Short mmCIF file of C-alpha atoms and ligand atoms in Angstrom, two decimals:
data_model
loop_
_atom_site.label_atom_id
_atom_site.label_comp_id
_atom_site.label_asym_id
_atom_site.label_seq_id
_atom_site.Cartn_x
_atom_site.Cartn_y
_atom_site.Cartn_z
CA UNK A 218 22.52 -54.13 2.48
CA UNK A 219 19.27 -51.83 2.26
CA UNK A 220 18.20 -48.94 4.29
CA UNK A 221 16.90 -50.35 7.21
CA UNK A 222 19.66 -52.34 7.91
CA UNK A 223 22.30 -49.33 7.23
CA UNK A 224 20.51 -47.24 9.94
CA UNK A 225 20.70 -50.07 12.11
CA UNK A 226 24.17 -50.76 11.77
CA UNK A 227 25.08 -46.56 11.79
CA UNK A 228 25.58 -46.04 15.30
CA UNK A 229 28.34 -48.87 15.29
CA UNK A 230 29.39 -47.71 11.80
CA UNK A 231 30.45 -44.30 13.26
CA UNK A 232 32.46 -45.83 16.15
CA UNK A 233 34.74 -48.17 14.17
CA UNK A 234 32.66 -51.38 15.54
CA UNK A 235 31.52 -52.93 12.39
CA UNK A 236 33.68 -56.25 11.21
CA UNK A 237 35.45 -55.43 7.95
CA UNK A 238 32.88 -56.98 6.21
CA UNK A 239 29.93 -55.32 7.33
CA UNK A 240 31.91 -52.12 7.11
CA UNK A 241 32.69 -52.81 3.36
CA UNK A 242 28.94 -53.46 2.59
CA UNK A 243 28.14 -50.28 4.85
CA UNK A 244 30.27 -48.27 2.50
CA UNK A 245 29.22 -49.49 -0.75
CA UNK A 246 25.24 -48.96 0.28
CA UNK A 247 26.79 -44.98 1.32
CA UNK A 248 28.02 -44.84 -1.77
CA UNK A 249 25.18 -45.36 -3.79
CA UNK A 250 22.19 -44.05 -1.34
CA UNK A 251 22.02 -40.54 -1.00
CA UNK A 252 19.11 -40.78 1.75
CA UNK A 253 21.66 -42.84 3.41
CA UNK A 254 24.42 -40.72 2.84
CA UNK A 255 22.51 -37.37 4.24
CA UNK A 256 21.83 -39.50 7.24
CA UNK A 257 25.08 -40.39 7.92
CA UNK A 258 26.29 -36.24 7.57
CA UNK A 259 23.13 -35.52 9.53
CA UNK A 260 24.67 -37.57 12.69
CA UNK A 261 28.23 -36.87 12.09
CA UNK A 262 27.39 -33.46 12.25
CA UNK A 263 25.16 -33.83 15.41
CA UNK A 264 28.07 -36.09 17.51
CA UNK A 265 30.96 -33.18 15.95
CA UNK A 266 28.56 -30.32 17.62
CA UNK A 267 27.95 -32.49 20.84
CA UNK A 268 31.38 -32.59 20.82
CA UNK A 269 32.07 -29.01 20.44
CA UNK A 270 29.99 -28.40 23.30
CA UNK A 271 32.76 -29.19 25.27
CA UNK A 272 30.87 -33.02 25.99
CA UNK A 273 33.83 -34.88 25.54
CA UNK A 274 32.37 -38.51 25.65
CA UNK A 275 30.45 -37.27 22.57
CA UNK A 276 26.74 -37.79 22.60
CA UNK A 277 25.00 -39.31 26.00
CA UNK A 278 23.83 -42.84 25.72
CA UNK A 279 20.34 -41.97 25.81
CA UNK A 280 20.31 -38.82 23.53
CA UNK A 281 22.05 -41.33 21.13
CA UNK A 282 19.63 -44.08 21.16
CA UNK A 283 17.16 -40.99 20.89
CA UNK A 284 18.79 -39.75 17.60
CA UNK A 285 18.96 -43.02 16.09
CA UNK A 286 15.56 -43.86 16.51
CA UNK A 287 14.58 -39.77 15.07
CA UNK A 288 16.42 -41.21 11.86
CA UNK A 289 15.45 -44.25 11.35
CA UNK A 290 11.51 -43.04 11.68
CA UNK A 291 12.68 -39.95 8.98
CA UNK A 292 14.07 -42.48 6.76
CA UNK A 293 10.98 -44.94 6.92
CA UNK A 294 8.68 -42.03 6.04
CA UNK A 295 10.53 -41.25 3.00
CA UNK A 296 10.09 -42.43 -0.22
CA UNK A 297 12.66 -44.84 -1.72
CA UNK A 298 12.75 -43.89 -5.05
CA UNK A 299 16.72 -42.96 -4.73
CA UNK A 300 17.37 -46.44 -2.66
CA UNK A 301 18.40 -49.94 -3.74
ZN1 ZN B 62 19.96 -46.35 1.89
#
């Protein structure tokens, strides 16, 4: 799995909606990407704040969609040097 693919998969990644498989390859890419792994804190600390806020559904569907696409333009202006 590379980066781009992670990021799109991340949203479902967070809410348990991956098959077992793609949640195994999700993992292993987190395990060895630290871009991807900051990315992943990054939201999970976003949603836990939303969440905080006393927004119990968590993030709303269009502030979500907004997020992912904020992190998937930071990650594509990065360099890759730390990415498989
Ligand atoms: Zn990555």
């Amino acid at each position: 799995m590379d980066c781009q693919t992670l990021i799109s998969y991340l949203s479902d990644y967070l809410d348990n909606n991956l098959s077992a498989e793609l949640t195994a390859e999700a993992r292993e890419h987190l395990a060895t990407c630290r871009n991807c792994h900051v990315v992943l804190d990054t939201t999970q600390q976003t949603i836990r704040l939303y969440r905080q806020r006393g927004q119990r559904q968590g993030l709303p569907p269009r502030r979500h969609a907004a997020l992912f696409d904020q992190l998937a333009q930071a990650l594509a202006s990065r360099p890759a040097e730390d990415c498989e």
